[in-house]
Amino acid sequence: MITPIHGWNDPRFDAVRQAFESNFAERGDVGAAVSIYLHGDPIVDLWGGWYDESRECEWDRNTLVNVYSSTKGLVAFCAHRLVEQGKLDLDAPVAEYWPEFAASGKQDIPVRWLLCHKAGMAAVKRELVTEDMFDWETMTSALAEQEPWWTPGEKHGYHAMTFGWLVGEVIRRIDGRSVGAYFREEFAAPLGLDAHIGAGPEFDARISTVIEPQIAAEFPPTSDLFGDPDSVGIVAVINPPVFNPGGPAIASRRDWRAAEIPAANGHATARALARIYGGAANGGRIDGVHVLDPETIERGIEEQTNGPDTCIGINTRFGLGWALTGESTPYGPNPRAFGHPGAGGSLGYADLDAGIGFGYAMNQMGTEVAHDPRCTVLIDALYESL
């Protein structure tokens, strides 16, 4: 079966199109899109393959897909907007904005530690079921009441799911809007982004079904793991259960799509990811619309953590909410590149030195923790073409 490829690219970047086509032929892509901005202008906007695993419907220009942790990068834009407005102090205790969070010895944890994964709150200690993560109050109250897994600030560990509820609740306490509403009204609407944290049923016809990788995974009962600090990385994704290895994707459920799970359930086009990061890389504006001030972005990409991650077992490097270019998240050759990958392979990033905004989204999830080979060939082709 011939894979349909659509869209356009500046002829200087034909190598990116060739790399995109090779992902279907050689790396197992089913449906995907890649979009790139350079100095505020689109230079690549390609999509292809199939919307569904049965390969009956084509992926089209407006297909949305769950981009998992690439959502965290969008949440970071929201937090930095509040910093820019003087409403959020990164060094203030979280409890200053969210008093209940002070319970169980957490009264001194600063906001910045939530954003850079040093808060020790990487998993929920109250035993949960899948449906609990669709209820904001259930998740935020569980986090507010518990003790950290490690001494806050002592080390860093990826807050795979809790990042969204923690940072999102700070945003809600300051602004009054949910993080999904804040992102929609402050960024998506003015910038023309087809990206959503909480997607209503009106989007279902455009949302591609995520295809989970066929891997075998068996975990001990969650209750056996709560007392073991070394188990936090496992608890983070099984309490509540986020993935269903070998079975139907939880991401295809209507209640998953509708909920605001700001660490993991953003639904977006690659174009939306490229556009917001393209604005960040273009002096903080895109088509004359404000994204963030350059000094806000520079503060956001100051390195906060770099080294072994206590939760996911690889070296990670974080600024404030964004993953910085590095060993596990290589975004090209330049030092001032930042963004966020998502489970399975999606990626949005900005390269301030080259003026690049990049977005990739797909439905066939890969098995790499952070560094997906499909993105690697696209990024390599991009920089070779500059």
Coordinates of C-alpha atoms in Angstrom, one line a residue:
M1 CA 0.0 0.0 0.0
I2 CA 1.4 3.4 -1.0
T3 CA 1.5 5.9 1.9
P4 CA -0.2 9.2 0.9
I5 CA 1.9 12.2 1.7
H6 CA 0.5 15.7 1.5
G7 CA 1.4 19.3 2.2
W8 CA 4.3 21.5 1.1
N9 CA 7.8 22.6 1.9
D10 CA 10.2 25.3 0.8
P11 CA 12.4 23.6 -1.9
R12 CA 15.4 24.2 0.2
F13 CA 14.1 21.7 2.7
D14 CA 13.3 18.8 0.3
A15 CA 15.6 16.7 2.5
V16 CA 13.0 17.1 5.3
R17 CA 10.3 15.7 3.0
Q18 CA 12.5 12.8 2.1
A19 CA 13.2 12.1 5.8
F20 CA 9.4 12.3 6.5
E21 CA 8.7 9.8 3.7
S22 CA 11.4 7.5 5.0
N23 CA 9.7 7.4 8.4
F24 CA 6.8 5.6 6.8
A25 CA 8.9 3.3 4.7
E26 CA 11.6 2.5 7.3
R27 CA 10.5 3.4 10.8
G28 CA 6.9 2.3 11.2
D29 CA 5.0 5.5 11.0
V30 CA 1.3 5.0 10.4
G31 CA 0.0 8.6 10.4
A32 CA 2.1 11.6 11.2
A33 CA 2.7 15.3 10.5
V34 CA 5.8 17.6 10.7
S35 CA 5.8 21.4 10.7
I36 CA 8.6 23.8 10.9
Y37 CA 8.9 27.6 11.2
L38 CA 12.0 29.6 10.5
H39 CA 12.3 33.2 11.7
G40 CA 8.5 33.4 12.1
D41 CA 7.6 32.0 8.7
P42 CA 6.4 28.4 7.8
I43 CA 8.9 26.5 5.7
V44 CA 7.6 22.9 6.1
D45 CA 4.0 21.7 6.6
L46 CA 3.7 18.0 5.7
W47 CA 1.3 15.3 6.8
G48 CA 0.7 11.8 5.6
G49 CA -0.3 8.2 6.3
W50 CA -3.4 7.0 8.0
Y51 CA -5.7 8.3 10.7
D52 CA -6.5 4.8 11.9
E53 CA -4.7 1.6 12.6
S54 CA -6.8 -0.2 10.0
R55 CA -5.5 2.3 7.4
E56 CA -8.9 3.1 6.0
C57 CA -9.0 6.9 6.5
E58 CA -6.2 9.2 5.6
W59 CA -4.5 11.6 8.0
D60 CA -5.4 15.1 6.8
R61 CA -4.3 18.6 7.3
N62 CA -6.4 19.1 10.4
T63 CA -5.9 15.7 12.2
L64 CA -5.4 16.0 15.9
V65 CA -3.6 13.5 18.1
N66 CA -2.7 13.1 21.7
V67 CA 0.8 14.4 22.1
Y68 CA 1.3 13.2 25.7
S69 CA 4.1 15.0 27.5
S70 CA 4.6 17.5 24.7
T71 CA 1.6 19.1 26.6
K72 CA 4.0 19.9 29.4
G73 CA 5.8 22.4 27.1
L74 CA 2.5 24.2 26.5
V75 CA 1.8 24.3 30.3
A76 CA 5.2 25.9 30.7
F77 CA 4.2 28.7 28.4
C78 CA 1.2 29.4 30.6
A79 CA 3.3 29.5 33.8
H80 CA 5.8 31.9 32.2
R81 CA 3.1 34.2 31.1
L82 CA 2.1 34.6 34.7
V83 CA 5.7 35.2 35.7
E84 CA 6.0 37.8 33.0
Q85 CA 2.9 39.5 34.3
G86 CA 4.3 39.6 37.9
K87 CA 1.6 37.3 39.2
L88 CA 3.8 34.2 39.8
D89 CA 7.1 34.3 41.7
L90 CA 9.2 31.2 40.9
D91 CA 11.0 31.4 44.2
A92 CA 7.8 31.7 46.4
P93 CA 6.6 28.7 48.2
V94 CA 3.9 26.8 46.3
A95 CA 1.8 27.0 49.5
E96 CA 1.7 30.8 49.1
Y97 CA -0.7 30.2 46.2
W98 CA -2.1 26.8 47.2
P99 CA -2.2 26.8 51.1
E100 CA -3.3 23.1 51.3
F101 CA 0.0 22.1 49.7
A102 CA 1.8 23.0 52.9
A103 CA 0.7 19.7 54.5
S104 CA 3.1 16.9 55.3
G105 CA 6.2 19.1 55.4
K106 CA 5.9 20.7 51.9
Q107 CA 5.5 24.3 53.1
D108 CA 8.9 25.4 51.8
I109 CA 8.9 23.9 48.3
P110 CA 9.3 26.7 45.8
V111 CA 7.4 26.9 42.6
R112 CA 10.5 26.5 40.5
W113 CA 11.0 22.9 41.9
L114 CA 7.6 21.9 40.4
L115 CA 8.7 23.2 37.0
C116 CA 12.1 21.4 37.1
H117 CA 11.1 18.1 38.6
K118 CA 12.9 18.6 42.0
A119 CA 9.9 18.7 44.3
G120 CA 9.9 15.0 45.1
M121 CA 6.2 14.8 44.1
A122 CA 6.7 12.6 41.1
A123 CA 3.9 10.1 41.9
V124 CA 0.7 10.0 43.9
K125 CA 0.8 7.9 47.1
R126 CA -2.9 7.4 47.5
E127 CA -4.0 4.3 45.6
L128 CA -6.1 5.4 42.6
V129 CA -8.0 3.9 39.7
T130 CA -8.0 5.2 36.1
E131 CA -11.1 7.3 36.5
D132 CA -9.6 9.3 39.3
M133 CA -7.3 11.1 36.9
F134 CA -10.2 12.6 35.1
D135 CA -11.3 14.5 38.3
W136 CA -9.2 17.5 39.0
E137 CA -10.1 17.8 42.7
T138 CA -9.3 14.1 43.4
M139 CA -5.8 14.5 41.9
T140 CA -4.9 17.8 43.4
S141 CA -6.1 16.9 46.9
A142 CA -4.2 13.7 46.8
L143 CA -1.0 15.6 46.0
A144 CA -1.6 18.3 48.6
E145 CA -2.0 15.9 51.4
Q146 CA 1.0 13.6 50.8
E147 CA 4.7 13.7 51.8
P148 CA 7.3 14.0 49.0
W149 CA 9.1 10.8 47.8
W150 CA 12.5 12.3 48.4
T151 CA 13.9 15.4 50.2
P152 CA 12.7 18.3 47.9
G153 CA 15.6 19.9 46.0
E154 CA 18.0 17.1 46.8
K155 CA 17.7 15.5 43.3
H156 CA 15.5 15.5 40.3
G157 CA 13.1 12.9 39.0
Y158 CA 10.6 13.3 36.1
H159 CA 7.1 14.1 37.3
A160 CA 5.5 12.2 34.4
M161 CA 1.9 12.8 35.3
T162 CA 1.9 15.0 38.5
F163 CA 3.6 17.9 36.8
G164 CA 0.4 18.9 35.1
W165 CA -1.8 18.8 38.3
L166 CA 0.9 20.6 40.3
V167 CA 1.7 23.4 37.9
G168 CA -1.9 23.5 36.7
E169 CA -3.3 24.0 40.2
V170 CA -0.8 26.9 40.9
I171 CA -2.1 28.5 37.6
R172 CA -5.7 28.0 38.7
R173 CA -5.2 29.4 42.1
I174 CA -3.5 32.5 40.7
D175 CA -5.7 33.2 37.7
G176 CA -9.0 31.5 38.5
R177 CA -9.2 29.7 35.1
S178 CA -8.3 26.0 34.6
V179 CA -5.0 25.5 32.8
G180 CA -7.0 24.3 29.8
A181 CA -9.0 27.5 29.7
Y182 CA -6.0 29.6 30.4
F183 CA -4.0 28.0 27.5
R184 CA -7.0 28.3 25.1
E185 CA -7.7 32.0 25.9
E186 CA -4.1 33.3 26.3
F187 CA -2.3 31.3 23.6
A188 CA -4.4 29.0 21.4
A189 CA -7.0 31.6 20.4
P190 CA -4.8 34.6 19.8
L191 CA -2.1 32.6 18.1
G192 CA -4.4 30.4 16.0
L193 CA -3.2 27.2 17.5
D194 CA -5.1 24.0 16.9
A195 CA -4.1 22.6 20.4
H196 CA -6.3 21.7 23.3
I197 CA -5.8 20.7 26.9
G198 CA -9.2 19.0 27.4
A199 CA -10.9 18.3 24.1
G200 CA -14.7 18.2 23.8
P201 CA -16.7 15.7 21.7
E202 CA -16.8 18.2 18.8
F203 CA -13.2 17.3 18.2
D204 CA -13.6 13.5 18.1
A205 CA -14.0 13.3 14.3
R206 CA -10.6 14.9 13.9
I207 CA -8.7 13.0 16.7
S208 CA -6.6 10.1 15.4
T209 CA -6.6 7.0 17.5
V210 CA -3.3 6.4 19.3
I211 CA -1.6 3.1 18.5
E212 CA 0.2 1.8 21.5
P213 CA 3.4 -0.2 20.9
Q214 CA 3.1 -3.9 21.4
I215 CA 5.2 -4.5 24.5
A216 CA 4.8 -6.8 27.4
A217 CA 4.8 -5.1 30.8
E218 CA 3.7 -6.5 34.1
F219 CA 4.0 -4.6 37.4
P220 CA 3.5 -5.7 41.0
P221 CA 0.4 -4.5 42.8
T222 CA 0.5 -0.7 43.3
S223 CA 0.1 -1.1 47.1
D224 CA 3.4 -3.1 47.2
L225 CA 5.3 -0.1 45.8
F226 CA 4.2 2.8 48.0
G227 CA 6.8 2.2 50.7
D228 CA 9.7 1.8 48.2
P229 CA 11.3 5.1 47.2
D230 CA 13.0 3.3 44.3
S231 CA 9.6 2.5 42.8
V232 CA 8.5 6.1 42.2
G233 CA 9.1 6.0 38.5
I234 CA 6.8 3.0 38.1
V235 CA 4.1 4.3 40.4
A236 CA 4.1 7.5 38.4
V237 CA 2.6 5.8 35.4
I238 CA 0.5 3.0 37.0
N239 CA -1.2 5.0 39.8
P240 CA -3.5 5.8 38.2
P241 CA -2.9 3.6 35.1
V242 CA -2.0 5.7 32.1
F243 CA -0.9 3.1 29.6
N244 CA -2.4 -0.3 28.7
P245 CA 0.4 -2.3 27.1
G246 CA -0.8 -4.6 24.4
G247 CA -4.4 -3.4 24.7
P248 CA -6.6 -0.5 23.6
A249 CA -5.2 2.9 24.3
I250 CA -6.6 4.7 27.3
A251 CA -6.1 7.8 25.2
S252 CA -9.0 6.7 22.9
R253 CA -11.5 7.1 25.8
R254 CA -13.9 10.1 25.7
D255 CA -13.3 10.8 29.4
W256 CA -9.6 10.9 28.9
R257 CA -10.0 13.3 26.0
A258 CA -12.4 15.6 27.9
A259 CA -10.4 15.8 31.1
E260 CA -7.7 18.3 31.7
I261 CA -4.5 16.2 32.3
P262 CA -1.9 18.9 31.6
A263 CA 1.1 16.6 31.7
A264 CA -0.2 14.2 29.1
N265 CA -3.5 14.7 27.3
G266 CA -3.0 17.7 25.0
H267 CA -4.4 17.1 21.6
A268 CA -2.7 19.1 18.9
T269 CA -1.5 19.3 15.3
A270 CA 2.2 19.4 14.6
R271 CA 1.6 22.8 13.1
A272 CA 0.3 24.1 16.4
L273 CA 3.5 22.9 18.2
A274 CA 5.7 24.4 15.5
R275 CA 3.9 27.7 15.6
I276 CA 4.1 28.4 19.3
Y277 CA 7.7 27.5 19.5
G278 CA 8.3 29.3 16.2
G279 CA 7.0 32.5 18.0
A280 CA 9.3 31.9 20.9
A281 CA 12.3 31.6 18.5
N282 CA 11.2 34.7 16.7
G283 CA 11.8 37.3 19.4
G284 CA 8.7 36.1 21.3
R285 CA 6.2 37.0 18.5
I286 CA 4.5 35.3 15.6
D287 CA 2.6 37.3 12.9
G288 CA 2.7 40.2 15.3
V289 CA 1.1 38.4 18.2
H290 CA 2.9 38.2 21.5
V291 CA 4.0 34.8 22.8
L292 CA 6.5 35.6 25.6
D293 CA 9.1 38.3 26.1
P294 CA 12.6 37.2 25.1
E295 CA 13.8 37.8 28.7
T296 CA 11.0 35.6 30.0
I297 CA 12.1 32.8 27.6
E298 CA 15.8 33.2 28.6
R299 CA 14.9 32.9 32.3
G300 CA 12.8 29.8 31.5
I301 CA 15.7 28.0 29.8
E302 CA 18.3 28.6 32.5
E303 CA 19.5 25.1 33.5
Q304 CA 18.0 23.8 36.7
T305 CA 18.8 20.1 36.5
N306 CA 21.3 18.1 34.5
G307 CA 22.2 14.5 35.2
P308 CA 20.7 11.1 36.2
D309 CA 16.9 11.2 36.6
T310 CA 15.8 9.3 39.6
C311 CA 12.5 8.3 38.0
I312 CA 13.2 7.3 34.4
G313 CA 16.8 6.1 34.6
I314 CA 18.4 8.3 32.0
N315 CA 20.2 11.7 32.0
T316 CA 17.8 14.5 31.8
R317 CA 18.3 18.3 31.6
F318 CA 15.6 20.8 32.5
G319 CA 15.0 24.5 32.6
L320 CA 11.7 25.7 34.1
G321 CA 9.1 23.5 32.6
W322 CA 10.9 22.9 29.3
A323 CA 13.4 20.1 28.5
L324 CA 16.6 21.6 27.3
T325 CA 18.7 20.2 24.5
G326 CA 21.0 17.5 25.7
E327 CA 21.9 13.8 25.7
S328 CA 18.3 12.5 26.0
T329 CA 16.6 15.4 24.2
P330 CA 18.9 16.5 21.3
Y331 CA 17.3 19.3 19.4
G332 CA 20.0 20.0 16.8
P333 CA 23.4 21.5 17.3
N334 CA 22.7 24.8 19.1
P335 CA 22.8 25.3 22.8
R336 CA 19.7 27.5 23.3
A337 CA 17.1 24.9 22.1
F338 CA 14.3 23.8 24.4
G339 CA 10.9 22.2 24.2
H340 CA 9.3 18.9 25.3
P341 CA 9.0 15.4 23.8
G342 CA 5.9 13.3 24.4
A343 CA 5.6 9.6 25.1
G344 CA 5.7 7.6 21.8
G345 CA 7.6 10.2 19.8
S346 CA 5.8 13.6 19.5
L347 CA 8.0 16.7 19.9
G348 CA 7.7 20.5 20.0
Y349 CA 10.8 22.6 20.4
A350 CA 12.4 26.0 19.7
D351 CA 15.9 26.8 18.7
L352 CA 16.6 30.4 19.6
D353 CA 20.0 30.5 17.8
A354 CA 18.6 29.3 14.5
G355 CA 15.1 30.9 14.8
I356 CA 13.4 27.5 14.4
G357 CA 10.1 26.2 15.7
F358 CA 9.5 22.5 15.2
G359 CA 6.5 20.2 15.7
Y360 CA 6.1 16.5 15.0
A361 CA 3.0 14.4 15.9
M362 CA 2.1 10.9 15.1
N363 CA -0.3 8.1 16.1
Q364 CA 2.1 5.1 16.1
M365 CA 3.8 5.3 19.5
G366 CA 7.4 4.3 19.6
T367 CA 9.2 2.7 22.5
E368 CA 12.0 5.2 23.2
V369 CA 11.9 7.0 26.5
A370 CA 12.7 10.4 25.0
H371 CA 14.8 10.3 21.9
D372 CA 12.7 9.0 19.0
P373 CA 14.5 8.0 15.8
R374 CA 11.8 9.5 13.6
C375 CA 12.4 12.9 15.0
T376 CA 16.1 12.4 14.8
V377 CA 16.1 12.0 11.0
L378 CA 13.8 15.0 10.6
I379 CA 15.9 17.2 12.7
D380 CA 19.1 16.1 11.0
A381 CA 17.7 16.8 7.6
L382 CA 16.5 20.3 8.8
Y383 CA 19.9 21.4 10.0
E384 CA 21.7 20.0 7.0
S385 CA 19.4 22.1 4.8
L386 CA 20.0 25.4 6.6

